[in-house]
Amino acid sequence: MAGAATDSSRMGITLQSYDQVIALSQANINETLRRHFSGLDAKDDLGFFKASAGASSISSQVLPPTIELVDKDDADGALYILHLGEGFYSTVIMKREEGEGEDVEPSVPEKLKMPINGWELAFDVDFAFKPVVKIPDNIARQIPLPGGYSVHQLMINFGDVTRIVQLDIKRSKFPIPENFKDEIDLTALEAGMELFMRTYLKKKLLVKEGHNVLGFAVKAEEAPKDRTPNFIPCASKVQIIGHRAGGKSESFRQDNPYNAFCFTEMTFNEKKEKRPMPNTEIKYSGNWFYDSIGGTLAMSRSLFWDSFMVGKIKEAHVKAVELCGAIQTKLASDKFEGISWCLDGSKPSHNDMCGSYKGTASWGDLAYTSTYQSGEPKHWNKDDSKLGNFWSSPHGTVHTLAKPTARKGEMVIQQEVELSWEEGFELADYFYLYPATALIAKSWNVYIRGSLRLTLYTTITFKTVTSTGDLQVDASTTTTRKEYNDPEIRIGGLGKLLPEALHKLINEWSSRMSDDFKESKQTLQDQINKIDGLFGQVAEGLKNDLNQQNKFVFPGNGTFDMKDPIFSDKGDLMIGLTYR
């Protein structure tokens, strides 16, 4: 058993500086070989063969071949195994009659015909990436790039006719039936099997095309102009990673169906430059497959999260800051220049609005915090009535926390918004010049105070559609806290003794603030909808991009469906691939 999608071995896989990896199981590759070989054309050309040398001959049905991946530090490769069906090994042996002395007849030649059903002939092969001049129509129709791309086919490389291919005696299987053991020369048999294998290779496998194509890899020659960053590969290579039960190296077996054949890929950076391909191969860090899932698409945290999602979360944080600004602008009624940003009258840059960023090189939370408070205690606005000046003192904090949920297919973004504001009116200086009015002015105070506390909780969920094998990405934003009550208005002291014009001014101000507050409630909901809409766009973009990722590596036959999207313990996005 290969375990479950959330098995600790699979969740511990690291991509080790590669942007993404598409891993296909040994069983998956052998299914591709079987489909090719079992086609009508291949069956007629490859399904039966006969070879002879001297007095010996072999004629047999040839069943679909398999490969066994070889994971070595110095070189990766594979064993190619011919499976023989109904057939016979025929030879001539010299047989003497039983007896003693001069009466015994001399040895006479006798034909022997031995069944070889189920025999296996193994020999070494390697792999080759070769450019495709004419791209198959079924692949060209699906490639999600308008131009500027190349397609390479991954092939089993048999070498050429001059290559001396040797039979791997240890892995080959040709058990001699019990009733033939005393009559068969094992050395001659091994030579005959090797001759059959070499002749079949020369006259069939090297002549017939298509049966040895394991898949196709697409890479872009230049970054798309309308998408930055993106997940499109610009370079790829292949390597083998053996399956290890319990993570133990001694448990590796060449015939394990869960051995992994990996396409390791790099993509373009934010400047649309090709990221360099690492010089080293990926070291074993876990097992790639589970249950009946023979493929995995893994996207690194540095590609998916750092290069893509961080920017989107940054945008969402700015939206929350803009929410504060929109509310403050509505309440200030444009009386205080720059008051909505609380940055001393100047509208902040995009980077200023992002506030401080807390991130770590190791896997952890992503957080943005923006705190806005004027350098001056109060913003002032002189009133035309000459009776005094209005003032405003706002303070706002926006905190955005985001993280994917390990071993689940979801990301969670929580945003905390806190906005407090206070507006008041301070009497003109001349009220303090005379003892009578100064006493009244010092005892009089008027202000309006309010606050907003808001918590938004957004979940981006990844799931698959069983009927189509596509990836579905949904975003849902809910308001888990919204405290925005009517502002508190206070007028105290001996205000009744002040001029009637001042009373009128304060009453108009109080009424206007009440109306502005009512309008700000709709503004608040509009701003929340903008945040929800942003994450909806992010989800839609992710759905479109990720559903194209399985179209940059094609199996030799059929297509890949997606299943079980989850985040690993290291924050890499892992998606199961099933062979259709």
Coordinates of N, CA and C in Angstrom, one line a residue, residues 407-549:
R407 N -2.4 19.9 5.2 CA -3.1 18.6 5.0 C -4.6 18.8 4.7
K408 N -4.9 20.0 4.3 CA -6.2 20.3 3.8 C -6.1 21.2 2.5
G409 N -7.2 21.2 1.8 CA -7.2 22.0 0.5 C -7.8 23.4 0.8
E410 N -7.3 24.2 1.7 CA -7.9 25.5 1.9 C -6.8 26.5 2.4
M411 N -7.1 27.7 2.1 CA -6.3 28.8 2.7 C -7.3 29.7 3.4
V412 N -6.8 30.3 4.5 CA -7.6 31.1 5.4 C -7.0 32.5 5.5
I413 N -7.8 33.5 5.3 CA -7.4 34.9 5.4 C -8.3 35.6 6.4
Q414 N -7.7 36.1 7.5 CA -8.5 36.8 8.5 C -8.0 38.2 8.5
Q415 N -9.0 39.2 8.5 CA -8.7 40.6 8.5 C -9.4 41.3 9.6
E416 N -8.6 42.0 10.5 CA -9.1 42.7 11.6 C -9.0 44.2 11.3
V417 N -10.1 44.9 11.3 CA -10.1 46.4 11.0 C -10.6 47.1 12.3
E418 N -9.8 48.0 12.8 CA -10.3 48.9 13.9 C -10.1 50.3 13.5
L419 N -11.1 51.1 13.6 CA -11.1 52.5 13.3 C -11.8 53.3 14.4
S420 N -11.1 54.2 15.0 CA -11.7 55.1 16.0 C -11.5 56.6 15.5
W421 N -12.5 57.4 15.8 CA -12.4 58.8 15.4 C -13.2 59.7 16.4
E422 N -12.7 60.9 16.4 CA -13.3 61.8 17.3 C -13.2 63.2 16.6
E423 N -14.4 63.9 16.6 CA -14.4 65.2 16.0 C -15.0 66.2 17.1
G424 N -14.5 67.4 17.0 CA -15.0 68.4 18.0 C -14.9 69.8 17.4
F425 N -15.2 70.8 18.3 CA -15.2 72.2 17.9 C -14.5 73.0 19.0
E426 N -13.5 73.7 18.7 CA -12.8 74.6 19.7 C -13.1 76.0 19.4
L427 N -13.5 76.7 20.4 CA -13.9 78.2 20.2 C -12.7 79.0 19.8
A428 N -13.1 80.1 19.1 CA -12.1 81.0 18.6 C -11.3 81.7 19.8
D429 N -10.2 82.2 19.6 CA -9.3 82.7 20.7 C -10.0 83.9 21.4
Y430 N -10.8 84.7 20.7 CA -11.3 85.9 21.3 C -12.3 85.6 22.4
F431 N -12.8 84.4 22.5 CA -13.7 84.0 23.6 C -13.0 84.0 24.9
Y432 N -11.6 83.8 24.8 CA -10.8 83.7 26.0 C -10.2 85.0 26.4
L433 N -10.5 86.1 25.7 CA -9.8 87.3 26.0 C -10.5 88.1 27.1
Y434 N -11.8 87.8 27.4 CA -12.5 88.5 28.4 C -12.9 87.6 29.5
P435 N -12.8 88.0 30.7 CA -13.0 87.1 31.9 C -14.4 86.4 31.8
A436 N -15.4 87.1 31.4 CA -16.8 86.6 31.4 C -16.9 85.4 30.4
T437 N -16.5 85.7 29.2 CA -16.6 84.6 28.2 C -15.5 83.5 28.3
A438 N -14.4 83.9 28.9 CA -13.3 82.9 29.1 C -13.8 81.8 30.1
L439 N -14.5 82.2 31.1 CA -15.0 81.2 32.1 C -16.0 80.2 31.4
I440 N -16.9 80.8 30.5 CA -17.8 80.0 29.8 C -17.1 79.1 28.8
A441 N -16.1 79.6 28.1 CA -15.4 78.9 27.0 C -14.6 77.7 27.6
K442 N -14.0 77.9 28.8 CA -13.2 76.9 29.5 C -14.1 75.7 29.9
S443 N -15.3 76.0 30.3 CA -16.2 74.9 30.8 C -17.0 74.2 29.7
W444 N -16.9 74.8 28.5 CA -17.7 74.3 27.4 C -16.9 73.3 26.6
N445 N -17.6 72.2 26.2 CA -16.9 71.3 25.3 C -18.0 70.6 24.4
V446 N -17.6 70.2 23.2 CA -18.5 69.5 22.3 C -17.7 68.6 21.4
Y447 N -18.1 67.3 21.3 CA -17.4 66.4 20.5 C -18.3 65.2 20.1
I448 N -17.9 64.6 19.0 CA -18.6 63.4 18.5 C -17.6 62.3 18.4
R449 N -17.9 61.1 19.0 CA -16.9 60.0 19.1 C -17.5 58.8 18.5
G450 N -16.8 58.0 17.7 CA -17.3 56.8 17.2 C -16.1 55.8 16.9
S451 N -16.5 54.6 16.6 CA -15.5 53.5 16.4 C -16.1 52.4 15.5
L452 N -15.2 51.7 14.8 CA -15.6 50.6 14.0 C -14.7 49.4 14.3
R453 N -15.3 48.3 14.6 CA -14.5 47.0 14.8 C -15.1 46.0 13.8
L454 N -14.2 45.5 13.0 CA -14.7 44.6 11.9 C -13.8 43.4 11.8
T455 N -14.3 42.2 11.6 CA -13.5 41.0 11.4 C -14.1 40.3 10.1
L456 N -13.2 40.2 9.1 CA -13.6 39.4 7.9 C -12.8 38.1 7.9
Y457 N -13.5 37.1 7.5 CA -12.9 35.8 7.5 C -13.2 35.1 6.1
T458 N -12.1 35.0 5.3 CA -12.2 34.5 4.0 C -11.6 33.1 3.9
T459 N -12.3 32.2 3.3 CA -11.7 30.8 3.1 C -11.7 30.6 1.6
I460 N -10.5 30.2 1.1 CA -10.4 29.8 -0.3 C -10.2 28.3 -0.3
T461 N -11.1 27.6 -0.9 CA -11.2 26.2 -0.9 C -10.9 25.5 -2.2
F462 N -10.0 24.5 -2.2 CA -9.7 23.7 -3.4 C -10.4 22.4 -3.3
K463 N -11.1 22.0 -4.4 CA -11.7 20.7 -4.5 C -11.8 20.3 -6.0
T464 N -12.1 19.0 -6.2 CA -12.1 18.5 -7.6 C -13.5 18.1 -7.9
V465 N -13.8 18.2 -9.2 CA -15.1 17.8 -9.8 C -14.9 16.4 -10.3
T466 N -15.5 15.5 -9.7 CA -15.3 14.0 -10.0 C -15.7 13.7 -11.5
S467 N -16.7 14.3 -12.0 CA -17.2 14.0 -13.4 C -16.2 14.4 -14.4
T468 N -15.5 15.5 -14.2 CA -14.6 16.1 -15.2 C -13.1 16.0 -14.9
G469 N -12.8 15.8 -13.6 CA -11.4 15.7 -13.2 C -10.8 17.1 -13.1
D470 N -11.6 18.2 -13.2 CA -11.1 19.5 -13.1 C -11.0 20.0 -11.6
L471 N -10.2 21.0 -11.4 CA -10.0 21.6 -10.1 C -11.0 22.8 -9.9
Q472 N -11.7 22.8 -8.8 CA -12.6 23.9 -8.5 C -12.1 24.7 -7.4
V473 N -12.0 26.0 -7.5 CA -11.5 26.9 -6.4 C -12.6 27.9 -6.1
D474 N -13.0 27.9 -4.8 CA -14.1 28.8 -4.4 C -13.6 29.7 -3.2
A475 N -14.1 30.9 -3.2 CA -13.8 31.8 -2.1 C -15.1 32.3 -1.4
S476 N -15.0 32.3 -0.1 CA -16.2 32.8 0.7 C -15.7 33.7 1.8
T477 N -16.3 34.9 1.8 CA -16.0 35.9 2.8 C -17.2 36.1 3.7
T478 N -17.0 35.9 5.0 CA -18.0 36.2 6.0 C -17.6 37.2 7.0
T479 N -18.5 38.0 7.5 CA -18.2 38.9 8.6 C -18.5 38.3 9.9
T480 N -17.5 38.0 10.7 CA -17.7 37.4 12.0 C -17.9 38.4 13.1
R481 N -17.5 39.6 12.8 CA -17.7 40.7 13.8 C -17.9 42.0 13.1
K482 N -18.9 42.7 13.5 CA -19.1 44.1 12.9 C -19.8 44.9 14.0
E483 N -19.0 45.7 14.7 CA -19.4 46.6 15.7 C -19.3 48.1 15.2
Y484 N -20.4 48.6 14.8 CA -20.4 50.0 14.2 C -21.7 50.6 14.6
N485 N -21.7 51.2 15.8 CA -22.9 51.8 16.4 C -23.0 53.3 16.2
D486 N -24.2 53.8 16.4 CA -24.3 55.3 16.3 C -23.3 56.0 17.1
P487 N -22.7 57.1 16.6 CA -21.7 57.8 17.3 C -22.3 58.5 18.5
E488 N -21.4 58.7 19.5 CA -21.8 59.4 20.7 C -21.5 60.9 20.5
I489 N -22.6 61.7 20.8 CA -22.5 63.2 20.7 C -22.7 63.8 22.0
R490 N -21.7 64.6 22.4 CA -21.8 65.3 23.7 C -21.5 66.8 23.6
I491 N -22.4 67.5 24.3 CA -22.3 68.9 24.4 C -22.4 69.3 25.9
G492 N -21.4 69.9 26.4 CA -21.4 70.1 27.9 C -21.0 71.5 28.2
G493 N -21.1 71.9 29.5 CA -20.7 73.2 30.0 C -21.8 74.2 29.9
L494 N -21.4 75.5 29.9 CA -22.3 76.6 29.9 C -22.6 77.1 28.5
G495 N -22.7 76.2 27.6 CA -22.9 76.5 26.1 C -24.1 77.4 25.9
K496 N -25.1 77.3 26.7 CA -26.3 78.1 26.4 C -26.1 79.6 26.5
L497 N -25.0 80.0 27.2 CA -24.7 81.4 27.3 C -23.9 81.9 26.1
L498 N -23.5 81.1 25.2 CA -22.8 81.5 24.1 C -23.7 82.0 23.0
P499 N -23.2 82.7 21.9 CA -24.0 83.3 20.9 C -24.9 82.2 20.2
E500 N -26.1 82.7 19.7 CA -27.0 81.8 19.0 C -26.4 81.2 17.8
A501 N -25.6 82.0 17.1 CA -25.0 81.5 15.8 C -24.1 80.3 16.1
L502 N -23.5 80.2 17.3 CA -22.7 79.1 17.6 C -23.6 77.9 17.8
H503 N -24.7 78.1 18.5 CA -25.6 76.9 18.7 C -26.1 76.4 17.3
K504 N -26.4 77.3 16.4 CA -26.9 76.8 15.1 C -25.8 76.1 14.4
L505 N -24.6 76.6 14.5 CA -23.4 75.9 13.8 C -23.2 74.5 14.3
I506 N -23.3 74.3 15.7 CA -23.1 73.0 16.3 C -24.2 72.1 16.0
N507 N -25.5 72.6 16.0 CA -26.6 71.7 15.6 C -26.5 71.2 14.2
E508 N -26.1 72.1 13.3 CA -26.0 71.7 11.9 C -24.9 70.6 11.7
W509 N -23.8 70.9 12.4 CA -22.7 69.9 12.4 C -23.1 68.5 13.0
S510 N -23.9 68.6 14.1 CA -24.3 67.3 14.7 C -25.3 66.6 13.7
S511 N -26.2 67.3 13.1 CA -27.1 66.7 12.2 C -26.4 66.1 10.9
R512 N -25.4 66.9 10.4 CA -24.7 66.4 9.3 C -23.9 65.1 9.6
M513 N -23.3 65.1 10.8 CA -22.5 63.9 11.2 C -23.5 62.7 11.3
S514 N -24.7 62.9 11.8 CA -25.6 61.8 11.9 C -26.0 61.2 10.5
D515 N -26.2 62.2 9.6 CA -26.5 61.7 8.2 C -25.3 61.0 7.6
D516 N -24.1 61.6 7.8 CA -22.9 61.0 7.2 C -22.7 59.6 7.8
F517 N -23.0 59.4 9.0 CA -22.8 58.1 9.6 C -23.8 57.0 9.0
K518 N -25.0 57.4 8.7 CA -26.0 56.5 8.1 C -25.5 56.1 6.7
E519 N -24.9 57.1 5.9 CA -24.4 56.8 4.6 C -23.2 55.9 4.7
S520 N -22.4 56.1 5.8 CA -21.1 55.4 5.9 C -21.4 53.9 6.1
K521 N -22.6 53.6 6.6 CA -22.9 52.1 6.8 C -23.0 51.4 5.5
Q522 N -23.6 52.1 4.5 CA -23.7 51.5 3.1 C -22.3 51.5 2.5
T523 N -21.5 52.6 2.8 CA -20.1 52.6 2.3 C -19.3 51.4 2.8
L524 N -19.5 51.1 4.1 CA -18.9 50.0 4.7 C -19.2 48.7 4.0
Q525 N -20.5 48.4 3.7 CA -20.9 47.2 3.1 C -20.3 47.2 1.6
D526 N -20.3 48.3 1.0 CA -19.7 48.3 -0.4 C -18.2 47.9 -0.4
Q527 N -17.5 48.4 0.7 CA -16.1 48.1 0.8 C -15.9 46.6 1.1
I528 N -16.7 46.1 1.9 CA -16.7 44.6 2.2 C -16.9 43.8 1.0
N529 N -17.9 44.3 0.2 CA -18.1 43.6 -1.1 C -16.9 43.6 -2.0
K530 N -16.2 44.7 -2.0 CA -15.0 44.8 -2.8 C -13.9 43.8 -2.4
I531 N -13.8 43.6 -1.1 CA -12.8 42.6 -0.6 C -13.3 41.2 -1.0
D532 N -14.6 40.9 -0.9 CA -15.1 39.6 -1.3 C -14.9 39.4 -2.8
G533 N -15.2 40.5 -3.5 CA -15.0 40.4 -5.0 C -13.6 40.1 -5.4
L534 N -12.6 40.7 -4.7 CA -11.2 40.5 -5.0 C -10.9 39.0 -4.8
F535 N -11.3 38.5 -3.7 CA -10.9 37.1 -3.4 C -11.7 36.2 -4.4
G536 N -12.9 36.6 -4.8 CA -13.6 35.8 -5.9 C -12.8 35.8 -7.2
Q537 N -12.2 36.9 -7.5 CA -11.3 37.0 -8.7 C -10.1 36.1 -8.5
V538 N -9.5 36.2 -7.3 CA -8.3 35.3 -7.1 C -8.6 33.9 -7.3
A539 N -9.8 33.4 -6.7 CA -10.2 32.0 -6.8 C -10.4 31.6 -8.3
E540 N -11.0 32.5 -9.0 CA -11.3 32.2 -10.4 C -10.0 32.1 -11.2
G541 N -9.0 33.0 -10.9 CA -7.8 33.0 -11.6 C -7.0 31.7 -11.3
L542 N -7.0 31.4 -10.0 CA -6.3 30.1 -9.6 C -6.9 28.9 -10.3
K543 N -8.3 28.9 -10.3 CA -8.9 27.8 -11.0 C -8.5 27.6 -12.5
N544 N -8.5 28.8 -13.1 CA -8.1 28.7 -14.6 C -6.6 28.3 -14.7
D545 N -5.7 28.9 -13.9 CA -4.3 28.6 -14.1 C -4.0 27.1 -13.7
L546 N -4.5 26.7 -12.5 CA -4.2 25.4 -12.1 C -4.8 24.3 -12.9
N547 N -5.9 24.5 -13.6 CA -6.5 23.5 -14.4 C -5.7 23.4 -15.7
Q548 N -4.8 24.3 -16.0 CA -3.9 24.2 -17.1 C -2.6 23.5 -16.8
Q549 N -2.3 23.3 -15.5 CA -1.0 22.8 -15.2 C -0.8 21.3 -15.6

